[in-house]
mmCIF file of C-alpha atoms in Angstrom:
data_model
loop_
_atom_site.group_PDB
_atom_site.id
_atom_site.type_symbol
_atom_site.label_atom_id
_atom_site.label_comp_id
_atom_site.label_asym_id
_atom_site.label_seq_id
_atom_site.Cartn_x
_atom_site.Cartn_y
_atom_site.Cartn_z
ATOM 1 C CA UNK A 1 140.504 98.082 61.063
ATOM 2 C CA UNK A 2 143.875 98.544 59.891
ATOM 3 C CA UNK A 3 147.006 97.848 61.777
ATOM 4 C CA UNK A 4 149.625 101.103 62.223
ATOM 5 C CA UNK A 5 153.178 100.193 61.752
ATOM 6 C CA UNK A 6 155.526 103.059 62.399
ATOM 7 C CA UNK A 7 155.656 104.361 58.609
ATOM 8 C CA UNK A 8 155.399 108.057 59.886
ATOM 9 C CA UNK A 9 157.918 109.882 60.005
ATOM 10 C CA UNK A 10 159.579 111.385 63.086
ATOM 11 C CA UNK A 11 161.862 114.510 62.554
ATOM 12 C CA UNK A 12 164.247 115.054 65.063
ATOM 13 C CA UNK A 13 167.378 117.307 64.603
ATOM 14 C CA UNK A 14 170.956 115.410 66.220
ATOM 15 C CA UNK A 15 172.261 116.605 69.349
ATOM 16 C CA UNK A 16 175.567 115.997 71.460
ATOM 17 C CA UNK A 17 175.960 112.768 73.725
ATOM 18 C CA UNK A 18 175.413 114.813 76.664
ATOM 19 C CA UNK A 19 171.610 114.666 75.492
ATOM 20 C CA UNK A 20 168.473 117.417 76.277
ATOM 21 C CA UNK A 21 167.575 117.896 79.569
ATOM 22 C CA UNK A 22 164.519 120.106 80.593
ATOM 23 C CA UNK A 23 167.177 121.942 83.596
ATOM 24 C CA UNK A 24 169.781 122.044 80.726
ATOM 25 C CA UNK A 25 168.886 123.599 77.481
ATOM 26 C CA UNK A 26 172.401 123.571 75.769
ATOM 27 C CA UNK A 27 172.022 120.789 73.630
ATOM 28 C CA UNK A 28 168.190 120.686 72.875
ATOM 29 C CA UNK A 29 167.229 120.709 69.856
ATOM 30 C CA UNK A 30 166.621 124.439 67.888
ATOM 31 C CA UNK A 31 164.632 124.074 64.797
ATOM 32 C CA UNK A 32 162.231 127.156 64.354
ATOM 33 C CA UNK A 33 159.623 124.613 62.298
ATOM 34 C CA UNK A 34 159.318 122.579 65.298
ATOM 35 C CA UNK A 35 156.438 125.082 67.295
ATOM 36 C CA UNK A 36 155.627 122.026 70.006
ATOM 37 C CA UNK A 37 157.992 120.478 72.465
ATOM 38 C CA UNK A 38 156.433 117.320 74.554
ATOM 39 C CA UNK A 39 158.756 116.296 77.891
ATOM 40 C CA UNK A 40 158.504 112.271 78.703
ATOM 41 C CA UNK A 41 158.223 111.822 82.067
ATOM 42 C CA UNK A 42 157.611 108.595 84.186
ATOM 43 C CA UNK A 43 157.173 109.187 88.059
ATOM 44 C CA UNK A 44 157.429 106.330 90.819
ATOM 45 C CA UNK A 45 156.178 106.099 94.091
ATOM 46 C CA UNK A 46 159.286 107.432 95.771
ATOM 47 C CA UNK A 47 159.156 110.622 93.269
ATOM 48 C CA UNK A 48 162.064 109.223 90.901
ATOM 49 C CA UNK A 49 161.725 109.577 87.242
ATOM 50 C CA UNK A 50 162.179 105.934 85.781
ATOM 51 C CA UNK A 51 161.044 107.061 82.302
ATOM 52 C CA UNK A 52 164.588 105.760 80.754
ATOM 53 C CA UNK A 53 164.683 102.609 82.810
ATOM 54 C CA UNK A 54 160.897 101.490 81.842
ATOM 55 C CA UNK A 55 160.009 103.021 78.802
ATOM 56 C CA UNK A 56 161.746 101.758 75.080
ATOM 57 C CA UNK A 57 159.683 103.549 72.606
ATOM 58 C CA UNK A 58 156.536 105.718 72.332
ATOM 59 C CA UNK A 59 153.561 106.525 70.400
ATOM 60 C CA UNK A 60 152.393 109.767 70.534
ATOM 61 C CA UNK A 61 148.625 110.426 69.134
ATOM 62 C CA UNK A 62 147.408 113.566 68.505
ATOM 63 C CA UNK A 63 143.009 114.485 67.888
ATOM 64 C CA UNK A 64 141.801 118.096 67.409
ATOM 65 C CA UNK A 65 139.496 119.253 69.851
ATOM 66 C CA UNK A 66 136.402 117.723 68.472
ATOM 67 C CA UNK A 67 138.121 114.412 68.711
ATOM 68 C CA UNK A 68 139.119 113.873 65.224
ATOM 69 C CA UNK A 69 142.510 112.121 64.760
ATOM 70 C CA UNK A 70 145.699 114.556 63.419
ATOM 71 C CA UNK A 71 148.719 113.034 64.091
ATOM 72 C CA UNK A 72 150.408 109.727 65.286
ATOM 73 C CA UNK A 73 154.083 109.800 65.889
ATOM 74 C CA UNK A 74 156.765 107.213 67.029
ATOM 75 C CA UNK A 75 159.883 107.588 68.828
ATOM 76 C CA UNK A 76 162.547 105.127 69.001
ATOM 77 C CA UNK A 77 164.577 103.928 71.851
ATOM 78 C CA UNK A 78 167.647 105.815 70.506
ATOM 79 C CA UNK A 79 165.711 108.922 70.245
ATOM 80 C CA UNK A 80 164.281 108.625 73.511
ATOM 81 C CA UNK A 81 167.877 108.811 74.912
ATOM 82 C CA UNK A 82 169.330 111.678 73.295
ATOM 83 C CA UNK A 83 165.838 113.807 73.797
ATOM 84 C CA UNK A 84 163.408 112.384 76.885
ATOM 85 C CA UNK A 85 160.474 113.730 74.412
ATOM 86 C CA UNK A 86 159.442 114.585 71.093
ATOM 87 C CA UNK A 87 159.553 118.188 69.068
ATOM 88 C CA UNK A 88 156.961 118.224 66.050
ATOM 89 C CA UNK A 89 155.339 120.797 63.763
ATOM 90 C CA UNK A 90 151.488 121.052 63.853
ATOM 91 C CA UNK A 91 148.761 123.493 63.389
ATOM 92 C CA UNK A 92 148.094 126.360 66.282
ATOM 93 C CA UNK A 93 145.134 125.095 68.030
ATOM 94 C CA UNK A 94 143.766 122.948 70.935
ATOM 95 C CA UNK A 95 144.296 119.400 71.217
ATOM 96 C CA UNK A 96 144.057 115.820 72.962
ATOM 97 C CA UNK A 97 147.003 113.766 73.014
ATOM 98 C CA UNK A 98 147.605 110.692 74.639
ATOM 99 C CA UNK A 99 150.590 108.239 74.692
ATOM 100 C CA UNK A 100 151.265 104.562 74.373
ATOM 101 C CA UNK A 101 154.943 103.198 75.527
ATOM 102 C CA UNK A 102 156.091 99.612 74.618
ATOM 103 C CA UNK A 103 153.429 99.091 72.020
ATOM 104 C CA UNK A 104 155.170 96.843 69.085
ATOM 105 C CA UNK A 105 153.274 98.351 65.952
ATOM 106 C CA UNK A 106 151.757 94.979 65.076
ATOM 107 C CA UNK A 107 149.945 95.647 68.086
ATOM 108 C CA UNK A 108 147.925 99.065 67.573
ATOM 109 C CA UNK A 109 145.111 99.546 65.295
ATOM 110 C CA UNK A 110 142.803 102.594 64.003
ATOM 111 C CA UNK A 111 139.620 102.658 61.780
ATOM 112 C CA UNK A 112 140.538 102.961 58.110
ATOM 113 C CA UNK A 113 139.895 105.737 58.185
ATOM 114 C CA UNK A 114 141.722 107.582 60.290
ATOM 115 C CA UNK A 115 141.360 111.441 59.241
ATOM 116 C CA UNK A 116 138.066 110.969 61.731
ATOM 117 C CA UNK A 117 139.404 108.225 64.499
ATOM 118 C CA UNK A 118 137.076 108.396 67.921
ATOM 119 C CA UNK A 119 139.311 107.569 70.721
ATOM 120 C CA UNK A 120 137.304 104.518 71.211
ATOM 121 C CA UNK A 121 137.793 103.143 68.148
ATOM 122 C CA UNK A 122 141.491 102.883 68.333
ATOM 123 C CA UNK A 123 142.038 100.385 70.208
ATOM 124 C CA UNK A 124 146.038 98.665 71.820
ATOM 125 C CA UNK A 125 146.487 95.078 72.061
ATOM 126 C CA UNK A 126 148.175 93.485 74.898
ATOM 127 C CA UNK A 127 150.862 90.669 74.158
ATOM 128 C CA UNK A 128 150.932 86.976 75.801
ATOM 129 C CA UNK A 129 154.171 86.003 75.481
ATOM 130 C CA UNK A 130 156.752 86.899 78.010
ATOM 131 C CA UNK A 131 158.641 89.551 76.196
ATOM 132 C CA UNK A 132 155.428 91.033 75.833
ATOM 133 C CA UNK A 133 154.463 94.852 75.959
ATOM 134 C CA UNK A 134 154.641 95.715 79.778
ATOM 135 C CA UNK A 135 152.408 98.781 78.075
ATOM 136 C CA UNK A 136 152.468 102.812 80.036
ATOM 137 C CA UNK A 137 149.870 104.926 78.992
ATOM 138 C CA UNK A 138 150.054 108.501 79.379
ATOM 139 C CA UNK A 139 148.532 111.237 80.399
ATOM 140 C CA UNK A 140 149.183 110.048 84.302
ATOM 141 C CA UNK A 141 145.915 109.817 86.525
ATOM 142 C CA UNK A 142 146.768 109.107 89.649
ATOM 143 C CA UNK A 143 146.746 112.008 92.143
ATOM 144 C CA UNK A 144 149.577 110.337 94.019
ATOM 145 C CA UNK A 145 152.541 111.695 91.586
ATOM 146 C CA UNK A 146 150.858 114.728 90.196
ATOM 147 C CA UNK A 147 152.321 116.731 93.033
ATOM 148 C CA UNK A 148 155.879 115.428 91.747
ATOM 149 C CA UNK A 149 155.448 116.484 88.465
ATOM 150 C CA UNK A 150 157.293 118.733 86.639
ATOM 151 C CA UNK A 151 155.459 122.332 85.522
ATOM 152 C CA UNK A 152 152.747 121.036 82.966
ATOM 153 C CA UNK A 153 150.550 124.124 81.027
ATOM 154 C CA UNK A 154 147.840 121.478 79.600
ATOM 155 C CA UNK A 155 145.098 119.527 82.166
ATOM 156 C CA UNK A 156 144.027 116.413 82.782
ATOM 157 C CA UNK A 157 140.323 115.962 81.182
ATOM 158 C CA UNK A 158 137.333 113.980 81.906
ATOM 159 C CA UNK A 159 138.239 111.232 79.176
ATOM 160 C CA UNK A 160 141.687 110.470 79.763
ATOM 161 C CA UNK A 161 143.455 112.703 77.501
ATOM 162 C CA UNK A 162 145.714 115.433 77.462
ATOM 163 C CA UNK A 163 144.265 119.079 76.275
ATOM 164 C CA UNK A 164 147.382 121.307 75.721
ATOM 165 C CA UNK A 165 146.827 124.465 73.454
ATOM 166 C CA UNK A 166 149.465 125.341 70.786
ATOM 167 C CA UNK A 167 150.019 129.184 70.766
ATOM 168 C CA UNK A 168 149.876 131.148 67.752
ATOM 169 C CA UNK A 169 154.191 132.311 67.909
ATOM 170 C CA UNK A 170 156.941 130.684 69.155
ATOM 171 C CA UNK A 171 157.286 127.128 70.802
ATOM 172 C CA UNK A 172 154.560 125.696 73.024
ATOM 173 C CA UNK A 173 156.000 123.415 75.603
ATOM 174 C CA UNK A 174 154.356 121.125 77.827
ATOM 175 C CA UNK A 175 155.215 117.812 80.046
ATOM 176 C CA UNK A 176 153.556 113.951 79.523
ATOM 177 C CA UNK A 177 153.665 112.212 82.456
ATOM 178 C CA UNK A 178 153.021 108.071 82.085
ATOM 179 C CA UNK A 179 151.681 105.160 84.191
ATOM 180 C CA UNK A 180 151.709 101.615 84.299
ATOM 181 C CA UNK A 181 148.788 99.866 82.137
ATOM 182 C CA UNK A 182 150.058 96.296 83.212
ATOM 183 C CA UNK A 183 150.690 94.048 86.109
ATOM 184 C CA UNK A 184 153.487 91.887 86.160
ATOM 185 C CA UNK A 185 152.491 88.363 87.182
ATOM 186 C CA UNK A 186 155.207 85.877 88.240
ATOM 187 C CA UNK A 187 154.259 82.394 88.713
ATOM 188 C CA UNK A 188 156.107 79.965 90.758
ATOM 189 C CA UNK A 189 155.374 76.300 90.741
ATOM 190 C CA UNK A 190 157.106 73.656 92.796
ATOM 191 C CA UNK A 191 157.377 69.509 93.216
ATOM 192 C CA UNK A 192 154.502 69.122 90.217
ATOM 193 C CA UNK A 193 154.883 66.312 88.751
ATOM 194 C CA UNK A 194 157.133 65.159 85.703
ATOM 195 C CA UNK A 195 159.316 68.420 86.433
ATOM 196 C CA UNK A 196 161.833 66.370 88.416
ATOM 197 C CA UNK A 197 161.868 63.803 85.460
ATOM 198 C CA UNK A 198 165.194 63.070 83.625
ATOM 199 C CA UNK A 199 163.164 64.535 80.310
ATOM 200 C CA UNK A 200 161.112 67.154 82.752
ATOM 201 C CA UNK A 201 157.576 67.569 81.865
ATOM 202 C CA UNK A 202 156.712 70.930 82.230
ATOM 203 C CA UNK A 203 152.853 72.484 83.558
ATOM 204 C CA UNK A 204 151.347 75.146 81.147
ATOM 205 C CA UNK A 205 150.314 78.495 82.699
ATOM 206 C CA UNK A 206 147.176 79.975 81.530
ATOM 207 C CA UNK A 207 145.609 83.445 82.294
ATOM 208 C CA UNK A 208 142.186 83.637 81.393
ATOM 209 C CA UNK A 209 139.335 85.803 80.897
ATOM 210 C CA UNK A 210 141.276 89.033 80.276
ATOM 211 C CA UNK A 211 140.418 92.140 78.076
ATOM 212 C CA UNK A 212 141.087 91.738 74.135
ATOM 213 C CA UNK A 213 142.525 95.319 74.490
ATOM 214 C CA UNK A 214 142.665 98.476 75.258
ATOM 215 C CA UNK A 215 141.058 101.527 73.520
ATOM 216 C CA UNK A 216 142.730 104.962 73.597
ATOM 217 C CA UNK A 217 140.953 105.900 77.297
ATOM 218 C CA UNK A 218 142.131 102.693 78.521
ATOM 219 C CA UNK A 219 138.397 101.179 78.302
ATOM 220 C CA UNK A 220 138.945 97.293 78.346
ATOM 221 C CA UNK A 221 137.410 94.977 75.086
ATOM 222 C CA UNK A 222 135.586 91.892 75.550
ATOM 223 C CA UNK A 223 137.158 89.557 78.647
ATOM 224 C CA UNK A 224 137.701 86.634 75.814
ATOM 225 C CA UNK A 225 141.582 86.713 75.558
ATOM 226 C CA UNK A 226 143.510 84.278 77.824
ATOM 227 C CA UNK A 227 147.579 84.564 78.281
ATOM 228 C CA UNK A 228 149.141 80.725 78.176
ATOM 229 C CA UNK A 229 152.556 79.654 78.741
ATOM 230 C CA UNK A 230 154.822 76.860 78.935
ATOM 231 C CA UNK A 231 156.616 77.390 82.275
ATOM 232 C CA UNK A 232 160.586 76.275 82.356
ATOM 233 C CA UNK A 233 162.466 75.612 85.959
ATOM 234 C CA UNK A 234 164.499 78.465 86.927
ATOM 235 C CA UNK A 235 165.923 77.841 90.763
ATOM 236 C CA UNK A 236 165.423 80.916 93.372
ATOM 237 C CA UNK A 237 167.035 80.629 96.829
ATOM 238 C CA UNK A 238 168.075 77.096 96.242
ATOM 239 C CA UNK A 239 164.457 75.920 95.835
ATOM 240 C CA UNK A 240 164.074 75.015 91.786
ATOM 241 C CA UNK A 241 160.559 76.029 90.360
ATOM 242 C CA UNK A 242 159.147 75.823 86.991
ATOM 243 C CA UNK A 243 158.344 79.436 86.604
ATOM 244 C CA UNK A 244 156.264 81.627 84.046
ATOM 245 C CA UNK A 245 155.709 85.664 83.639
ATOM 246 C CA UNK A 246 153.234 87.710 82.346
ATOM 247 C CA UNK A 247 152.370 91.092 81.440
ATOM 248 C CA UNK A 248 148.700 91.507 81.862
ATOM 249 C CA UNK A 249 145.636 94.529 81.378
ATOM 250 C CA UNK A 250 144.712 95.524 84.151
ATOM 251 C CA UNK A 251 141.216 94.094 85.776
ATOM 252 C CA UNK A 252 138.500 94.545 88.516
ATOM 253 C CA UNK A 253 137.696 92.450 91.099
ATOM 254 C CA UNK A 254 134.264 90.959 89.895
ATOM 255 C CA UNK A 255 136.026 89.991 86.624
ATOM 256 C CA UNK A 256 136.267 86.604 86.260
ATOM 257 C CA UNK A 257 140.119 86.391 85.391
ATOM 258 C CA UNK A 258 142.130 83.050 86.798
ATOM 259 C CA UNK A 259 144.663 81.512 86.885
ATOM 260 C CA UNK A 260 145.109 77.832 85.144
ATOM 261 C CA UNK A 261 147.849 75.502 85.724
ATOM 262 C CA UNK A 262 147.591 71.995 83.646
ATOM 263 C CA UNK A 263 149.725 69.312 83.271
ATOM 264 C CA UNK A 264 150.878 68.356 79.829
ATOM 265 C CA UNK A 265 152.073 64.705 78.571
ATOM 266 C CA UNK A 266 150.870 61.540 81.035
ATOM 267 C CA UNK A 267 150.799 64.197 83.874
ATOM 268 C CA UNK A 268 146.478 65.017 83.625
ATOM 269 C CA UNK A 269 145.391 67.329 86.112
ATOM 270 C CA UNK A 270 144.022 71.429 85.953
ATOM 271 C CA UNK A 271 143.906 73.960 88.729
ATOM 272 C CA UNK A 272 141.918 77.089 88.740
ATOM 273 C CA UNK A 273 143.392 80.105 90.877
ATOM 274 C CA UNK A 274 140.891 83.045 90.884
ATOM 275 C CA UNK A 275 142.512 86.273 90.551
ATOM 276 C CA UNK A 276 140.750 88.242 92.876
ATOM 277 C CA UNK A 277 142.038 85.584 95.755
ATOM 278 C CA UNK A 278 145.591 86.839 94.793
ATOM 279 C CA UNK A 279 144.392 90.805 94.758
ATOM 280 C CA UNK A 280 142.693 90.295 98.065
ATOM 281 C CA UNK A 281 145.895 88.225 99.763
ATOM 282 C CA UNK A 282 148.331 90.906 98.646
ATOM 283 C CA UNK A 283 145.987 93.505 100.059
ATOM 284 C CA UNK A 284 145.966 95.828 96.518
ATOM 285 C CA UNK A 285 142.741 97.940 96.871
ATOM 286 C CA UNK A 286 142.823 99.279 93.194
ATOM 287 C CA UNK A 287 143.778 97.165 89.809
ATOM 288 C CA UNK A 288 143.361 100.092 87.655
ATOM 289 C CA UNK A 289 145.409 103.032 89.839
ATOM 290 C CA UNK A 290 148.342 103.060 87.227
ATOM 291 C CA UNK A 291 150.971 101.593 89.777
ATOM 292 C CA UNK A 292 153.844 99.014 88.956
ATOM 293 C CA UNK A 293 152.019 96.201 91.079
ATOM 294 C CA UNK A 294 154.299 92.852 90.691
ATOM 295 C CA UNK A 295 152.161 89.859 92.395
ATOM 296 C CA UNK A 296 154.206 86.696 93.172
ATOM 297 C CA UNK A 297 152.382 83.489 93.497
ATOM 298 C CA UNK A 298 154.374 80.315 94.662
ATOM 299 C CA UNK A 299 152.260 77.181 93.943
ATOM 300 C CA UNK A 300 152.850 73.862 95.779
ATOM 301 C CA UNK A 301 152.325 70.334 94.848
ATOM 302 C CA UNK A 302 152.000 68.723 98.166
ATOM 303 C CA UNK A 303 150.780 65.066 97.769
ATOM 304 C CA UNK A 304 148.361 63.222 95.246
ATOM 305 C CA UNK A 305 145.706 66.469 94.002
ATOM 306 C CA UNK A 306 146.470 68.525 96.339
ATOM 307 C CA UNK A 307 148.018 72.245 96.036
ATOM 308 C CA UNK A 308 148.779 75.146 98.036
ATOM 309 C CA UNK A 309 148.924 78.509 96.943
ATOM 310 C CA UNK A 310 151.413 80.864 99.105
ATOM 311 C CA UNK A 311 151.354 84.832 98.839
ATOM 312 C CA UNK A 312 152.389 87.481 101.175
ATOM 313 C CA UNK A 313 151.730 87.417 103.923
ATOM 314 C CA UNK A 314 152.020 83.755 103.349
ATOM 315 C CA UNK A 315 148.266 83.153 103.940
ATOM 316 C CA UNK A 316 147.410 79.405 102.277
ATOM 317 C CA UNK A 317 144.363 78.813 99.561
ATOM 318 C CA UNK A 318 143.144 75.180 99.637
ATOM 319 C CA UNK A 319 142.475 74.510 95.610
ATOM 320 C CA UNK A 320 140.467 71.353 94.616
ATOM 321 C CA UNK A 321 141.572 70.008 91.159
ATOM 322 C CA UNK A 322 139.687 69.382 87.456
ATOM 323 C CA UNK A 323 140.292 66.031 86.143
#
């Protein structure tokens, strides 16, 4: 497989600051060539578009009807804030698109060769740093915002994709609507040793057993990739913590993902946090619904091998250590 860096090119006419709106049309852009007009369009819970605050760049890919690969365009940040969307040129006809936002282009990959790409074998990986990719995906599935959408002419199909229909005349316009293919993980670890040292020892934070990646219907890879981290002390309500984030795929409840925290230097001890514990404590009934979930886990030292694991609503998990 071959990686795809952003070498295609993205023609966009320029515009006044005041930007292109979908309820404004003034100062969209009006290039004849241009016969298909995609609207970006990011819906939270409350039925607020957060597109601009979440999103910093998009790929948009593009398969004929029989699933063979046509197109794959990016859009830059700047772009993205003059024109919420993306005007191209293609062939009239049918066709699946999907979107990935955040995606760093070191980070997506296609078969070589790519004139007949199955959506499975394209495939996203997900960062492990982090600044990672908190990665959207679009077209939207949850039911929950569809009724806050704005007008959309394509559907929703079976696979995941988008199947919007470009007319023979004029400009065919339609709307994208994304989701959250991530969960934000913040980790929160207090009195472990060596962190109150005068040269502070810090734990590592691993995440492990998570999906390599994602293809382009958001099936997971192999559960082989694990997320580690060396957490640094960052103080929150005048308690100090050593702290570590991540951006991680999303995962079901009978995968074995957990959570690892280890000491590093003369500081040897390992505790295993299973995920699902942390799912079931926060009381989130779906990993793979498309929602912003954030879970907070506060970890506590209390005494020689012995933790404490806190989570709303501040239920306690006994954990027994590795040595």
């Amino acid at each position: 497989m071959k990686a795809i860096g952003t070498g295609f090119i993205l023609i966009l006419s320029f515009i006044a600051l005041t930007g292109c709106v979908k309820d404004n049309r003034d100062d969209c852009p009006d290039d004849a060539d241009r016969n298909l007009m995609l609207w970006f369009e990011y819906f939270d819970e409350e039925g607020d578009d957060i597109f601009a605050e979440r999103i910093d760049m998009v790929d948009v890919v593009m398969f004929d009807r029989n699933y063979n690969f046509y197109d794959w365009r990016f859009v830059d940040k700047a772009s993205l804030e003059e024109f919420q969307g993306v005007q191209l040129e293609v062939e009239p006809g049918d066709y699946h698109v999907i979107c990935w936002a955040n995606v760093s282009a070191s980070r997506s990959e296609m078969p070589d060769d790519g004139s007949s790409s199955s959506l499975g074998q394209s495939v996203i990986h997900h960062s492990n740093t982090e600044t990672a990719d908190p990665l959207h995906y679009a077209p939207d599935r949850r039911e929950s915002t569809a009724k806050k959408s704005r007008t959309r002419s394509g559907s929703l199909t079976g696979d995941g994709t988008w199947l919007l229909s470009v007319a023979d005349k004029g400009t065919t316009e339609d709307t994208i609507a994304f989701m959250s293919a991530h969960r934000t993980l913040n980790v929160y670890l207090r009195n472990f040793p060596g962190m109150n040292d005068p040269e502070p020892v810090f734990p590592l934070v691993t995440i492990e057993h998570l999906a390599e990646y994602y293809d382009f219907t958001l099936g997971r890879g192999p559960e082989n990739a694990y997320f580690v981290q060396t957490s640094y002390l960052m103080d929150v309500d005048e308690v100090t913590y050593c702290y570590a984030k991540f951006y991680i795929p999303h995962f079901d409840y009978d995968n074995d993902v957990n959570l690892v925290v280890t000491g590093q230097g003369q500081y040897t001890y390992s505790y295993v946090v299973p995920m699902h514990q942390i799912l079931e404590i926060n009381d989130i009934d779906s990993v793979y619904d498309g929602d912003d979930i954030v879970l907070d886990v506060e970890i506590i030292w209390e005494g020689d091998h012995f933790i404490q694991v806190k989570l709303p609503p501040f239920r306690v998990i006994e954990v027994k250590p590795e040595f």
